[in-house]
Short mmCIF file of C-alpha atoms in Angstrom, two decimals:
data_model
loop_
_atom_site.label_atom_id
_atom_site.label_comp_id
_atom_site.label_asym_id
_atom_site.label_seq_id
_atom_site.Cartn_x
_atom_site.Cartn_y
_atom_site.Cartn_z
CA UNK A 1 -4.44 -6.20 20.34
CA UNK A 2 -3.80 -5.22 16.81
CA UNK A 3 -1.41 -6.44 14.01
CA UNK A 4 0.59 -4.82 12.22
CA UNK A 5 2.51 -5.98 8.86
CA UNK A 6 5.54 -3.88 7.52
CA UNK A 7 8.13 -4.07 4.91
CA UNK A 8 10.99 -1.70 4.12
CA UNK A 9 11.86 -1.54 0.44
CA UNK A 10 13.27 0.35 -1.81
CA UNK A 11 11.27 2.04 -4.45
CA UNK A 12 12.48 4.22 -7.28
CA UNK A 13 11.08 7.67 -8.54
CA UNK A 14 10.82 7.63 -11.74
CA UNK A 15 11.06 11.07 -13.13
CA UNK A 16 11.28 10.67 -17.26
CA UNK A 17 12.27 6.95 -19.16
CA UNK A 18 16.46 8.02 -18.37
CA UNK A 19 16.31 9.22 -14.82
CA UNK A 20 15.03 7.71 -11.69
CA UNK A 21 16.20 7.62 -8.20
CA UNK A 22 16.19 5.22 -5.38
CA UNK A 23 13.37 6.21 -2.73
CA UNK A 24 13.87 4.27 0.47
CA UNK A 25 9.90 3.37 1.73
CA UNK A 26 8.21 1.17 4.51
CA UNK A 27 4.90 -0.56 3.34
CA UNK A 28 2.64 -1.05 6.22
CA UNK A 29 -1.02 -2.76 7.12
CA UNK A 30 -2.86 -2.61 10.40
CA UNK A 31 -5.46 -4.93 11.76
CA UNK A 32 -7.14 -1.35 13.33
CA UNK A 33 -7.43 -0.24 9.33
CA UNK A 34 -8.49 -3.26 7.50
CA UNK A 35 -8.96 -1.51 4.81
CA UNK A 36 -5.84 0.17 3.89
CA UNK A 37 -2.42 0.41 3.10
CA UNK A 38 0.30 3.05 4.62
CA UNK A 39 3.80 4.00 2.30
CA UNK A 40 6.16 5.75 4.00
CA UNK A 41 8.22 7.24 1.74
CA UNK A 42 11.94 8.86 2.72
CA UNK A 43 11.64 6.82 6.35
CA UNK A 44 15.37 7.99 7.13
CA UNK A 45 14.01 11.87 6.69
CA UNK A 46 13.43 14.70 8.79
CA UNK A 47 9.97 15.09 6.73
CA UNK A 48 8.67 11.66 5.73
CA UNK A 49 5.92 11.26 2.98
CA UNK A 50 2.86 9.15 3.51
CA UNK A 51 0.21 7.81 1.18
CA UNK A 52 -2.67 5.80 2.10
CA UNK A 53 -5.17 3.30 -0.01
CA UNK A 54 -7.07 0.88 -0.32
CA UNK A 55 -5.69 -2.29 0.13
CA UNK A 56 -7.69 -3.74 -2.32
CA UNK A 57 -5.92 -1.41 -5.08
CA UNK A 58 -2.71 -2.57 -4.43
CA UNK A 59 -3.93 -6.42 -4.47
CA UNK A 60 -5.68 -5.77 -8.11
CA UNK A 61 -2.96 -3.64 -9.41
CA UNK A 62 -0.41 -6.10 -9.15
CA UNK A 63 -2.20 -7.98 -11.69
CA UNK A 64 -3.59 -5.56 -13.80
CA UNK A 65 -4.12 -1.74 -14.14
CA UNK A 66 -6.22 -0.14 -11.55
CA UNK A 67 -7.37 2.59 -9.89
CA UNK A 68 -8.34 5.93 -10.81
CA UNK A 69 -8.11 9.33 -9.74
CA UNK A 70 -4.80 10.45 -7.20
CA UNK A 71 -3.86 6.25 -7.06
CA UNK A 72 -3.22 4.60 -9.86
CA UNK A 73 -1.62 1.32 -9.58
CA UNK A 74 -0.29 -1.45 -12.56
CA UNK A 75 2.16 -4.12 -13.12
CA UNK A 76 4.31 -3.81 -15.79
CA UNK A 77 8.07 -4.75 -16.61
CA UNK A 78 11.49 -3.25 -15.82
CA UNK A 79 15.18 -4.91 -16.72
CA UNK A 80 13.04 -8.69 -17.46
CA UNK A 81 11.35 -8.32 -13.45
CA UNK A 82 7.58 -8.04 -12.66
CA UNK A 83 7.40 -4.34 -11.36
CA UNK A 84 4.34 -2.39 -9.84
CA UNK A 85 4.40 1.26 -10.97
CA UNK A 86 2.14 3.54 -8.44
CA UNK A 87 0.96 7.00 -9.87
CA UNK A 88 0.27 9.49 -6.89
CA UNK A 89 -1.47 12.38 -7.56
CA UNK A 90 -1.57 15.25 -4.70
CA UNK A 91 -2.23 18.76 -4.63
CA UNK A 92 1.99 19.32 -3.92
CA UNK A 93 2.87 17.00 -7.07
CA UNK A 94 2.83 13.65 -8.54
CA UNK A 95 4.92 10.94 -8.30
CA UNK A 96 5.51 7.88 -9.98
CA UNK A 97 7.04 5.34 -8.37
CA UNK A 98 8.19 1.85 -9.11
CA UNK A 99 7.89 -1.14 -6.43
CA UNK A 100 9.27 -4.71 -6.94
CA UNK A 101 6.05 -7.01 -7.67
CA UNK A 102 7.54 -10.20 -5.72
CA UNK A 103 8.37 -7.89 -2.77
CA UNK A 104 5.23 -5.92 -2.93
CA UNK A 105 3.30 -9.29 -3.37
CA UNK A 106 4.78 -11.45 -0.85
CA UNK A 107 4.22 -8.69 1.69
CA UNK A 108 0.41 -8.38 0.53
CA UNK A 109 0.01 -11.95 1.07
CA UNK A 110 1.15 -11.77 4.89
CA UNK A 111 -1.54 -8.96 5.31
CA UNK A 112 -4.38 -11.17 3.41
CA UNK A 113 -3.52 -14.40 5.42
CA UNK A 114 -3.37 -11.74 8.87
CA UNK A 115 -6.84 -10.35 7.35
CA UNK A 116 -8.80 -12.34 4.34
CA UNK A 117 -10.27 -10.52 1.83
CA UNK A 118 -14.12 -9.89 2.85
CA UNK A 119 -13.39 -9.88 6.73
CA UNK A 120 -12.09 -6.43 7.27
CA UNK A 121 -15.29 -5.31 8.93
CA UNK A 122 -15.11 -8.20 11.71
CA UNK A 123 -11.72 -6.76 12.62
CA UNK A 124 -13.01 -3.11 12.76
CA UNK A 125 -15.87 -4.84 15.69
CA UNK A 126 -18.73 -3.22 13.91
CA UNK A 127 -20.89 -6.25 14.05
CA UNK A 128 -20.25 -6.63 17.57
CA UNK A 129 -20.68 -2.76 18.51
CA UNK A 130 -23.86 -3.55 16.26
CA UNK A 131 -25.26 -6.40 18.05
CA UNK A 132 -24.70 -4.76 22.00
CA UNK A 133 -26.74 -1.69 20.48
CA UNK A 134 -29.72 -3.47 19.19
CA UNK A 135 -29.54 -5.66 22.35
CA UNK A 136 -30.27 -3.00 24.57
#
């Protein structure tokens, strides 16, 4: 049996210091991929968008600027609230996009109290897949 965490939200593209538009997105974590993060961007659309990370990005880069590479993740300010902006670099484009941090982090801390930090492998069963194979 697996959990899974999600949160709808809405982001906003930014696309120069003037112009940004709202970007409807779910956030979601799964106990079957410890590790990572899913966005769903444009949930409502006949051609939805995802992105997947490491969880462990988004956790640091709501603190401070992380990441390298096609994620890049940092908190920052927007109108006096905590924001995290979320570079996304593909092959089609890139993207920047900005989340709101207490949104963002409340729904992070759901998935670390579901999964603590440093026991993602026990939910992936590796140790036990491990253990039945030496046994034999």
């Amino acid at each position: 049996m697996h959990t899974v965490v999600e949160r709808e939200l809405e982001l906003r593209l930014i696309l120069s210091p003037e112009r940004a538009f709202p970007v409807p997105a779910r956030l979601g974590y799964r106990t079957d991929d410890p590790y990572a993060v899913h966005i769903t961007f444009h949930i409502n659309s006949d051609h939805p968008v995802h992105w997947t990370f490491a969880r462990e990005l988004l956790v640091e880069g709501v603190f401070r600027p992380c990441g390298h590479g096609d994620v890049r993740v940092w908190p920052t300010k927007a109108d006096g609230h905590g924001v995290v902006l979320m570079a996304l670099s593909s092959p089609d484009g890139d993207a920047l996009l900005e989340a709101p941090a207490a949104q963002v982090s409340a729904w992070l801390e759901r998935t670390l109290r579901v999964v603590p930090p440093g026991s993602e492998s026990e939910q992936l069963g590796i140790d036990d897949a491990l253990d039945q194979l030496l046994a034999r």
